[in-house]
XYZ file of C-alpha atoms in Angstrom:
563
model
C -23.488 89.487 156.959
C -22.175 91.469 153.370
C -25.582 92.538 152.576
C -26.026 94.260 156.272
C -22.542 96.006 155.529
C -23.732 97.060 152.358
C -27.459 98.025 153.669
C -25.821 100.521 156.272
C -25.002 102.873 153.828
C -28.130 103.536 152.436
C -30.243 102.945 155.568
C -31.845 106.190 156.666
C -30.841 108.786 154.146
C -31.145 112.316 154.203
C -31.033 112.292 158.804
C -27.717 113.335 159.062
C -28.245 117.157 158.405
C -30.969 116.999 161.300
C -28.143 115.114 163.154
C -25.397 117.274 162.687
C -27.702 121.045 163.534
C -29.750 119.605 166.613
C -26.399 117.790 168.777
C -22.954 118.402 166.750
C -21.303 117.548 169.596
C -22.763 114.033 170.503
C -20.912 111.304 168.139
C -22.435 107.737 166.637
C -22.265 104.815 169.222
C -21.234 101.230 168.044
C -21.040 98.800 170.339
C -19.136 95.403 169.942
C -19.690 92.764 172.514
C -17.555 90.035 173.057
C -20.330 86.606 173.278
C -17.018 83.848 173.692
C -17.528 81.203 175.992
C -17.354 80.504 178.948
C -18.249 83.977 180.287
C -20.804 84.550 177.777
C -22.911 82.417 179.635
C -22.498 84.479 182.960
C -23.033 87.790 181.382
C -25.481 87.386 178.656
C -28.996 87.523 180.714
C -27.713 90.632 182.578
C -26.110 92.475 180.044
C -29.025 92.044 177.074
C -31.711 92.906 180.221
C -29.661 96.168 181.009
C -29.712 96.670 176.801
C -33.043 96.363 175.985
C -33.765 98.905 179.156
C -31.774 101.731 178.025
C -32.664 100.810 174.384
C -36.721 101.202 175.909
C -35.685 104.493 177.406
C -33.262 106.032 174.806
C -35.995 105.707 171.840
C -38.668 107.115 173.897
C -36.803 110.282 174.810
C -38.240 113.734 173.379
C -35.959 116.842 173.184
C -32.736 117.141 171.319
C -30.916 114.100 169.878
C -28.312 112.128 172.358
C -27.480 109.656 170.202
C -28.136 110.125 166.800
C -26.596 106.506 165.133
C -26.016 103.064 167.032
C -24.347 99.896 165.191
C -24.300 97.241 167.467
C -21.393 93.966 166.684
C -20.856 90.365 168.372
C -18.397 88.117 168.353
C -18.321 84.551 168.694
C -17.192 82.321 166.706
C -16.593 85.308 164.076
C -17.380 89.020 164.096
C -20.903 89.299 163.135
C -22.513 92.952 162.678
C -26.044 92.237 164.352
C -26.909 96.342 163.426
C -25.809 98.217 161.288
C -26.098 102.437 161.664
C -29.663 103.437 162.695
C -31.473 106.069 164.125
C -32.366 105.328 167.452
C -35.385 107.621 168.615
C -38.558 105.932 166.961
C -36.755 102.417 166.372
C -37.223 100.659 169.170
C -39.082 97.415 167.251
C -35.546 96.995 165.311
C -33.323 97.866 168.338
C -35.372 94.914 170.744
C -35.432 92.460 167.510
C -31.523 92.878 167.318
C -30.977 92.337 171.091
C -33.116 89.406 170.998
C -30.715 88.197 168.700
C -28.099 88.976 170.443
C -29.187 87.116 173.301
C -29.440 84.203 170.993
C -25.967 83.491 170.706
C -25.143 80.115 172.660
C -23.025 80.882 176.019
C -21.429 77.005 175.263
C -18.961 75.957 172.766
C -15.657 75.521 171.751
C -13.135 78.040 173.518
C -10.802 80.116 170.954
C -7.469 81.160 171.063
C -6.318 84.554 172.127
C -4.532 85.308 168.808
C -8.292 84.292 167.035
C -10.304 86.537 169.595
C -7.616 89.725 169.173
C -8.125 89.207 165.468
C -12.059 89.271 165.533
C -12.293 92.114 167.296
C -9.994 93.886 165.412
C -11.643 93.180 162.524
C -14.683 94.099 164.299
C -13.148 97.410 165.190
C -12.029 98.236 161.681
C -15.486 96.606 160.156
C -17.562 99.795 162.076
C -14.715 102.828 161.331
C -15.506 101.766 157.721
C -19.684 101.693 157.851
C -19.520 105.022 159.343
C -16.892 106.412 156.975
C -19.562 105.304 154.374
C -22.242 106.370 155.637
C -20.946 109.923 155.922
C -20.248 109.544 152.353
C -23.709 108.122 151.456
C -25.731 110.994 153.326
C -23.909 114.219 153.427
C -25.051 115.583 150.527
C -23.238 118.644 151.682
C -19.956 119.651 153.843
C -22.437 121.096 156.633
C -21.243 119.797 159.903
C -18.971 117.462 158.400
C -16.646 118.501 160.528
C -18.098 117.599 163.517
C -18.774 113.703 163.082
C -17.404 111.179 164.903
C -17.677 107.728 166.486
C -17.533 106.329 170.112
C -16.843 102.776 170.190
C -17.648 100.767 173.750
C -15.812 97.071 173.785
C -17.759 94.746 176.640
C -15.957 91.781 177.537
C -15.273 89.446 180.344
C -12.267 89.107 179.947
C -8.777 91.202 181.539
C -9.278 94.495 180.641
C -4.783 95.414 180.395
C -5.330 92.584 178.211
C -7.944 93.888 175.388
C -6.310 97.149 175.618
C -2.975 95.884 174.499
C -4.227 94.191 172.321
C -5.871 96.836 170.681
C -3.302 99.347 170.575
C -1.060 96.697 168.440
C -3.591 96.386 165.874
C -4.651 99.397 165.518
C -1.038 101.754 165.056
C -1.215 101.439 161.478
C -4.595 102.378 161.077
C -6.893 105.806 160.245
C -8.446 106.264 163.265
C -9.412 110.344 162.416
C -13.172 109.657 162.832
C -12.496 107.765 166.454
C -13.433 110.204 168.781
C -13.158 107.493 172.177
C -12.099 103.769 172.221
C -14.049 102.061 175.779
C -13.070 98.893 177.015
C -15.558 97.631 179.769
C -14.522 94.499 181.617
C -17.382 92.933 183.228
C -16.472 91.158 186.627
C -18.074 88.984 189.059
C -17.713 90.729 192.956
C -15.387 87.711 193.717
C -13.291 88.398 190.928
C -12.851 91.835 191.769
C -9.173 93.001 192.216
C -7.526 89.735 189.903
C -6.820 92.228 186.969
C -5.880 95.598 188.861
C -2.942 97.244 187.322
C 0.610 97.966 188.804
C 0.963 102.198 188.526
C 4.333 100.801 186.048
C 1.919 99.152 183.865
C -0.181 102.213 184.026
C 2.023 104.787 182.695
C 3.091 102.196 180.218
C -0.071 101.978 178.807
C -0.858 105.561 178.813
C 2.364 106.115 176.760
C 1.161 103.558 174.525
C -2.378 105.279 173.809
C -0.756 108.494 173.182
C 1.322 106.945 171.050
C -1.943 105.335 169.042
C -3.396 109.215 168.868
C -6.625 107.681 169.856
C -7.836 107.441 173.603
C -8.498 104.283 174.982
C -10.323 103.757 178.475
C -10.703 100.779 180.672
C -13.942 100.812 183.178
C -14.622 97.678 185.493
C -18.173 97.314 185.702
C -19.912 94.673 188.138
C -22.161 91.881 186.473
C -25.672 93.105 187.754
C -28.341 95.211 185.689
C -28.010 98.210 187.062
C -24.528 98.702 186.720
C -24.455 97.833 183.086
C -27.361 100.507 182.143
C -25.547 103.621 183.688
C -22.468 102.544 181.164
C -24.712 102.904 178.613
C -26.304 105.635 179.977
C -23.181 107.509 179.706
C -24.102 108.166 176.157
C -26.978 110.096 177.094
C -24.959 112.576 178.744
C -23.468 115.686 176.206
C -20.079 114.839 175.285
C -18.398 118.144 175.581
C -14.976 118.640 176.879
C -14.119 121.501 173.549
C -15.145 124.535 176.369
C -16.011 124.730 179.794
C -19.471 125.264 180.597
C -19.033 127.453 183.876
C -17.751 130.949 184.899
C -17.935 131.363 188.816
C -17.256 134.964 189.379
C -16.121 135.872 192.699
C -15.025 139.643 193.954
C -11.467 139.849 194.256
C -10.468 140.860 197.452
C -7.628 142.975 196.351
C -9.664 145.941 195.208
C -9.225 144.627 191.621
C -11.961 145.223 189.342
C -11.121 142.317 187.651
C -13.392 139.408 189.503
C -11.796 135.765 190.171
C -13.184 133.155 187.929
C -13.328 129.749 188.467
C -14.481 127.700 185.455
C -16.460 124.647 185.717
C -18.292 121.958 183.758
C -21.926 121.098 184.394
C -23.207 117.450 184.349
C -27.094 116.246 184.323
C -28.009 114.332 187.172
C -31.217 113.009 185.649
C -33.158 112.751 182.953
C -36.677 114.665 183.225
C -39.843 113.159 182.992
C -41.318 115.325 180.731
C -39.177 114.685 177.908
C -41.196 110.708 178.470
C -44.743 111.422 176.940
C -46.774 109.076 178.606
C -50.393 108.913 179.694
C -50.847 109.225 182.648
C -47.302 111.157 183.114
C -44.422 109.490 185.017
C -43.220 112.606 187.403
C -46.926 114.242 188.544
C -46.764 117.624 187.830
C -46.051 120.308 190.279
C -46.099 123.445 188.689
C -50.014 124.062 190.215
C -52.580 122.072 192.356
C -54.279 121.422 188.806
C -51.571 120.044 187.194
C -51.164 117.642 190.462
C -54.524 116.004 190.513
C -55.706 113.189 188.846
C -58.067 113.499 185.399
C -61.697 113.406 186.210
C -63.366 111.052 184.176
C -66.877 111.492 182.657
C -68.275 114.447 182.588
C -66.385 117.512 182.606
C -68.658 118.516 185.979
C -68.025 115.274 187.937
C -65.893 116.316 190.527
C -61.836 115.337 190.824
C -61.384 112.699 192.753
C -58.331 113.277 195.291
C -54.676 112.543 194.710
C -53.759 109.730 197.284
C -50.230 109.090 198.252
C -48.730 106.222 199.872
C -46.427 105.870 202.583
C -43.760 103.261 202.044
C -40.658 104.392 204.297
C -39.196 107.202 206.737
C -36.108 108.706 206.005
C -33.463 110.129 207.481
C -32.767 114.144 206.930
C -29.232 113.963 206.371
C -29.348 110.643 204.019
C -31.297 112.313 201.467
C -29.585 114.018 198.240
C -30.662 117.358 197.099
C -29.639 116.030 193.491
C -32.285 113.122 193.079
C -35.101 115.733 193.868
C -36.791 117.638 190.205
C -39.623 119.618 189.805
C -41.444 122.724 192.267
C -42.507 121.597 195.516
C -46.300 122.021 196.844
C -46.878 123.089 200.559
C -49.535 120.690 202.343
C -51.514 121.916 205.209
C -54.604 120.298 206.593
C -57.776 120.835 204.935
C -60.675 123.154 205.055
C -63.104 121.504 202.899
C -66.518 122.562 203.631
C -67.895 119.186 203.330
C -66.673 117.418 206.378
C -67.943 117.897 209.163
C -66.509 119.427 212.597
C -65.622 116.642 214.227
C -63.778 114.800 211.397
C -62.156 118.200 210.780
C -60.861 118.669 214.364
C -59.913 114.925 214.513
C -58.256 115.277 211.088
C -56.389 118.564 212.038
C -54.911 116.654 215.484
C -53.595 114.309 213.392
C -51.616 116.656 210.822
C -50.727 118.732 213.761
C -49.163 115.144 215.526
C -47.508 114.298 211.900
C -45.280 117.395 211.625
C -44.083 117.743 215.234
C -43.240 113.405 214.906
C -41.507 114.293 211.513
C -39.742 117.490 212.755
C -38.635 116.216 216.202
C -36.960 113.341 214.772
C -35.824 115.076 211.462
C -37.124 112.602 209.488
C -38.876 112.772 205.962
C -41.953 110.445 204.685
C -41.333 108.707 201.361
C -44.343 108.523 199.418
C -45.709 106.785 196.723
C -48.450 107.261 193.707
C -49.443 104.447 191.951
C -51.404 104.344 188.828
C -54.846 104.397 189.041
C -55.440 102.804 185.886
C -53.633 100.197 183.412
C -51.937 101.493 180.048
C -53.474 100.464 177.081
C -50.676 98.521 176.230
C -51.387 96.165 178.683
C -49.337 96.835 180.875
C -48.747 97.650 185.094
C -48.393 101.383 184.442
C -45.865 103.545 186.064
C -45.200 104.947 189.784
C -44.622 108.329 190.618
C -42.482 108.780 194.210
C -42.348 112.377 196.555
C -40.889 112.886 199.289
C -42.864 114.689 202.573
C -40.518 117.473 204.359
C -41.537 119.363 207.391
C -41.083 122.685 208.365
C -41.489 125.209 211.242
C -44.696 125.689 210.751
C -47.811 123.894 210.569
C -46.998 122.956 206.902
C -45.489 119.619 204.902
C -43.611 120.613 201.357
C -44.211 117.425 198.993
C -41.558 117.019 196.398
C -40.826 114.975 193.364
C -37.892 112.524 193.633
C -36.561 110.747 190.707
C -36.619 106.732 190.039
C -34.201 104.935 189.118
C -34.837 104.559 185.343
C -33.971 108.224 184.819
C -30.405 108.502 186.771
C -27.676 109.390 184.565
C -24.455 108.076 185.987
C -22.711 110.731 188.098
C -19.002 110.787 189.667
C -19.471 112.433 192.990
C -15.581 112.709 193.479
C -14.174 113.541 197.678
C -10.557 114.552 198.566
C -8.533 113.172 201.553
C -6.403 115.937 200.652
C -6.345 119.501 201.989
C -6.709 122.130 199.891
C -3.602 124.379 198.826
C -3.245 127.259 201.865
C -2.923 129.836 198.437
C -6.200 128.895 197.127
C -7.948 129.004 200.801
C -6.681 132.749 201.285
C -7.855 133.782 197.841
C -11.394 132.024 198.733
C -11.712 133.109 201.759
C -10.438 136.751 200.912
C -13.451 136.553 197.884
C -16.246 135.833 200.347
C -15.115 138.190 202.922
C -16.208 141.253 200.606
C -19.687 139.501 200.289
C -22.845 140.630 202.617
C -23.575 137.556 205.455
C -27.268 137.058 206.325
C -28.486 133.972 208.920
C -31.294 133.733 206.514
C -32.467 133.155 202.963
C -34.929 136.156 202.105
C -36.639 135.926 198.298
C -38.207 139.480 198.816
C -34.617 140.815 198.608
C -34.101 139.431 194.980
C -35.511 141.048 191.866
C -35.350 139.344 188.695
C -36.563 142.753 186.757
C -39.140 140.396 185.745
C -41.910 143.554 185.741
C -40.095 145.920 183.672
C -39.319 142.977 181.329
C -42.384 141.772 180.491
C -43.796 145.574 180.468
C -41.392 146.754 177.635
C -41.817 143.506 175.706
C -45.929 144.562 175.701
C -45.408 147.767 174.903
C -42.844 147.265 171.678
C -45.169 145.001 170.274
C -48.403 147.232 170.658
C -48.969 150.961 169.259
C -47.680 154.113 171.120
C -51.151 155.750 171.214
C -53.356 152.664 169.939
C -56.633 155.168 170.010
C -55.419 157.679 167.887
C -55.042 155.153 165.005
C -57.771 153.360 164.940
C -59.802 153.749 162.155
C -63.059 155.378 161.691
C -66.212 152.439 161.094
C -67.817 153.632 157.496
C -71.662 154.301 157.959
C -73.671 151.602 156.536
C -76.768 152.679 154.106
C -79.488 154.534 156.316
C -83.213 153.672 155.111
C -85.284 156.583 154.161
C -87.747 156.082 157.190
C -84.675 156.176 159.821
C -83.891 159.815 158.558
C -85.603 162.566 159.997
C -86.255 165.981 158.173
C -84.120 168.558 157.965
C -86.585 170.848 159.703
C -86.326 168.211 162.641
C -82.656 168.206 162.731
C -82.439 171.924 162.884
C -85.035 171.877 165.981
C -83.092 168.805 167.966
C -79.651 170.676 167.262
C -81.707 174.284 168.715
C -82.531 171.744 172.003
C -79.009 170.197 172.274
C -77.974 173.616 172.527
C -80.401 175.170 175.077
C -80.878 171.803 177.348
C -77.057 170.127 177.233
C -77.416 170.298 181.353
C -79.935 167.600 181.511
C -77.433 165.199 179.488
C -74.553 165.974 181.332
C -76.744 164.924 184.502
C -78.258 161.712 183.252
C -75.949 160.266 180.958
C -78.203 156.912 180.395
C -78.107 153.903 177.635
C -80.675 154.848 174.914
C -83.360 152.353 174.531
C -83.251 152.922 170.720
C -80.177 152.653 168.755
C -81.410 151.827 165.416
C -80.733 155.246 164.096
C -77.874 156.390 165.424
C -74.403 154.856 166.884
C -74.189 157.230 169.576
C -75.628 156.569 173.053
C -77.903 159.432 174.746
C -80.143 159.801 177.899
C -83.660 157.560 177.467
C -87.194 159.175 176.834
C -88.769 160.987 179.430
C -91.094 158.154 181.294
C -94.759 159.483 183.476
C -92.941 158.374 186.584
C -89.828 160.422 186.205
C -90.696 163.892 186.858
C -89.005 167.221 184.593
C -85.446 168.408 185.732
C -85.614 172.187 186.811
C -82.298 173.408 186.803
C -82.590 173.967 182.965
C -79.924 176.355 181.054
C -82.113 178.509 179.748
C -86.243 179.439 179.763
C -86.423 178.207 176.131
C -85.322 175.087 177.283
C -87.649 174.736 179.856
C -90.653 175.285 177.595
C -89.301 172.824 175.341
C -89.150 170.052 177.940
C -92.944 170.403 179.151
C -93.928 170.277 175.674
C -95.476 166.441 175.030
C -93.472 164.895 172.151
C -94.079 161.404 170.172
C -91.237 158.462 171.398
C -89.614 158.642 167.924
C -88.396 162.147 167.864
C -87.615 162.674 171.814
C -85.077 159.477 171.183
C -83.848 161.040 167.895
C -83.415 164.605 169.870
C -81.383 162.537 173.323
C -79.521 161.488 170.157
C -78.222 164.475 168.766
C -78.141 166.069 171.898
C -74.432 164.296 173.283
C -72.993 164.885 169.673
């Protein structure tokens, strides 16, 4: 157990400056888990299943860092540090070998005493505040960002919460706790057991006066035994830990012909995590950004045809028991097809049937949940993943199709109601605000301009010249061979034509056949077929043009003749 203390220190060296720039705000995790019989035994399957699936999830995430060290402690007969500080993206072998052991750790034995167990976890407590102080000393090389470190610390237990907590804030009074950004007791219950430990509101404010006292904050969360419950604590350190400024400004007219607006400030929370920071093949979420992007691969050939996305319907829904906050991505609009390989009767029968799904669907206001699974096993050996959509109908003879999220990427979100009414004051203000706003029965995007155009038009046009033709530069003239340059005598006579005959260029500007000898384009040599113009400029010119001349120097005088 000394040598992992000691290796935690020097483990991963030189990450903390990538740490500190990518998420200052989101602190190191350590986790200490109480393993003391005879709850162990109750809670070790569910809580080291829920572990190892957030640890699969949270070192498989791309994007910026949301949780940059983990330390992970167990007590049982003593405190035992199972991990010490790690990196968790790209560690996953070392996370599931250390929850493995974890779930090693026999739920039978002898039972301790309370003073033996508050002791151990103190210790435990104290154990991790002094890795991390050290390994801030080992790494930061520098004082960037040193400022901004911290540590959360999450205590799981079985046993009464009040109890831990007390005991906690007695050992720890006397004790540096600068770095300790968030002390978390979670009590893991049994639903039977529910409601044995709830606290009186005296023993409430006692306690808070206690933990202000400490100059730490300590929480208590009752979480039920089962799998699911247990990942969305842990989830909870995906989610930014913010709380220095508020994320929000609602602005609202004020209805007292100030020009000052009302503001109401908010935070912002993420409701899920998005598939596309999960790079796998083929993708969790199908995209919906175009129809491309929504098809499966074609495999083979490049030219072998795509085969056709098929979705599965596993339940109807309800309208109004569906939550705008599970749904990601853009949605598609589905109408019936017009494929020009079926035939008409299988595209008549085919349109009946679309026509009878969205007037069932939009009569009973219900929506289709569907479901994609994989056409193909990972490499890895394993079942794949399943993409889910939901099917939504419309007024017309349209479906929209859009992603809805699983359960592996909720983040844990406190959706909190009020049995009270709202203050009359506020309601006047409110309702004053949106008085001054324009009502309209219906949503219209061609009244909204993002100034998109005019954007992406004076973006071109800074990064490209004013007059790009004027300053181009002249192409130098190559070496001519002396058999590609006519006399001077020659030149003289085809400059005499150009002058006299520049009405038969102007009216058949044609591609030269020869352009060997010069880089300028003129009309092509007079053919038998093609009879003499006789609007010419001038009698001179007209001789000229009956004349018979050899193919080299009528294509050298159409040459000189549009110069």
């Amino acid at each position: 157990m000394e040598n992992r203390k000691r290796q935690a220190g020097s483990s991963n060296s030189g990450s903390l400056i990538f740490w500190s720039s990518s998420c200052p705000r989101q602190p190191a995790r350590v986790l200490i888990v109480e393993a003391l019989p005879p709850w162990w035994s109750e809670t070790c399957t569910v809580l080291c299943d829920a572990l190892d699936n957030f640890l699969s999830l949270a070192c498989s995430l791309d994007g910026p860092c949301r949780i940059p060290l983990l330390s992970l402690y167990a007590i049982s007969r003593q405190q035992e540090c199972l991990l010490p500080f790690v990196q968790v993206r790209g560690n996953l072998a070392r996370l599931n070998s250390c929850v493995e052991e974890l779930r090693s750790i026999p739920g039978e034995g002898c039972i301790i005493g309370a003073v033996r167990g508050a002791y151990l976890l103190r210790q435990a407590v104290l154990d991790s505040l002094q890795q991390f102080k050290q390994y801030i000393r080992h790494t930061c090389t520098t004082n960037q960002g040193s400022n901004n470190l911290s540590v959360e610390i999450t205590v799981v237990t079985s046993q009464p919460g009040r109890g831990i907590v007390r005991q906690l804030e007695m050992g720890l009074k006397d004790t540096d706790l600068v770095v300790l950004k968030r002390l978390l007791v979670v009590q893991i219950y049994n639903a039977g057991d529910w409601g044995a430990d709830t606290p009186s509101p005296e023993a409430t404010h006692a306690e808070t006066e206690d933990s202000l006292m400490l100059g730490t904050e300590i929480d208590l969360q009752h979480v039920e035994n089962t799998v699911f419950a247990i990942e969305m604590v842990f989830k909870l350190w995906l989610q930014e830990q913010g709380g220095e400024r508020e994320h929000l400004h609602l602005l609202l007219p004020n209805p007292l012909d100030n020009p000052i607006p009302v503001c109401i400030k908010c935070d912002m929370q993420e409701r899920l995590i998005s598939p596309a920071l999960i790079p796998l093949t083929p993708s969790l979420g199908v995209k919906t950004e175009s129809v491309q992007d929504f098809l499966p691969g074609a495999k083979g050939s490049a030219s072998k045809s795509t085969a056709p996305q098929q979705l599965k319907a596993i339940k109807v829904l309800h309208a109004d028991g569906v939550c705008e906050s599970v749904l990601y991505g853009l949605p598609l609009v589905i109408r019936p097809t017009t494929c020009w390989q079926l035939d008409w009767d299988e595209m008549e029968t085919n349109h009946s049937l679309f026509h009878a799904l969205c007037h069932t669907l939009r009569s009973r206001d219900l929506f289709l949940l569907l479901q994609v699974e994989p056409a193909q096993r990972s490499p890895a050996g394993g079942t794949g993943v399943n993409s889910h959509y939901i099917l939504q109908s419309s007024p017309t003879l349209t479906l929209l199709l859009k992603p809805i999220v699983s359960r592996e990427l909720l983040l844990p979100c406190t959706l909190p109601t009020s049995t009270l009414d709202p203050a009359p004051h506020a309601v006047q203000i409110v309702q004053g605000c949106l008085s001054q706003l324009d009502e309209e029965f219906m949503l219209n995007p061609l009244s909204m301009s993002s100034n998109l155009y005019q954007h992406l038009r004076s973006r071109g046009l800074v990064s490209q010249p004013r007059y790009p033709y004027r300053f181009q530069p002249t192409p130098l003239e190559g070496p001519r061979t002396t058999g590609s340059r006519p006399p001077r005598q020659q030149q003289a006579h085809s400059r005499q034509v150009g002058a006299n005959s520049r009405v038969r260029a102007t009216v058949a500007p044609l591609p030269s056949s020869s352009s060997s000898s010069s880089f300028s384009l003129g009309p092509p040599p007079a053919k038998a077929s093609r009879p003499a113009l006789s609007f010419l400029s001038s009698s001179g010119g007209g001789r000229r043009a009956s004349t018979p001349m050899h193919q080299g120097e009528e294509d050298h005088e159409n040459s000189k003749i549009i110069q």
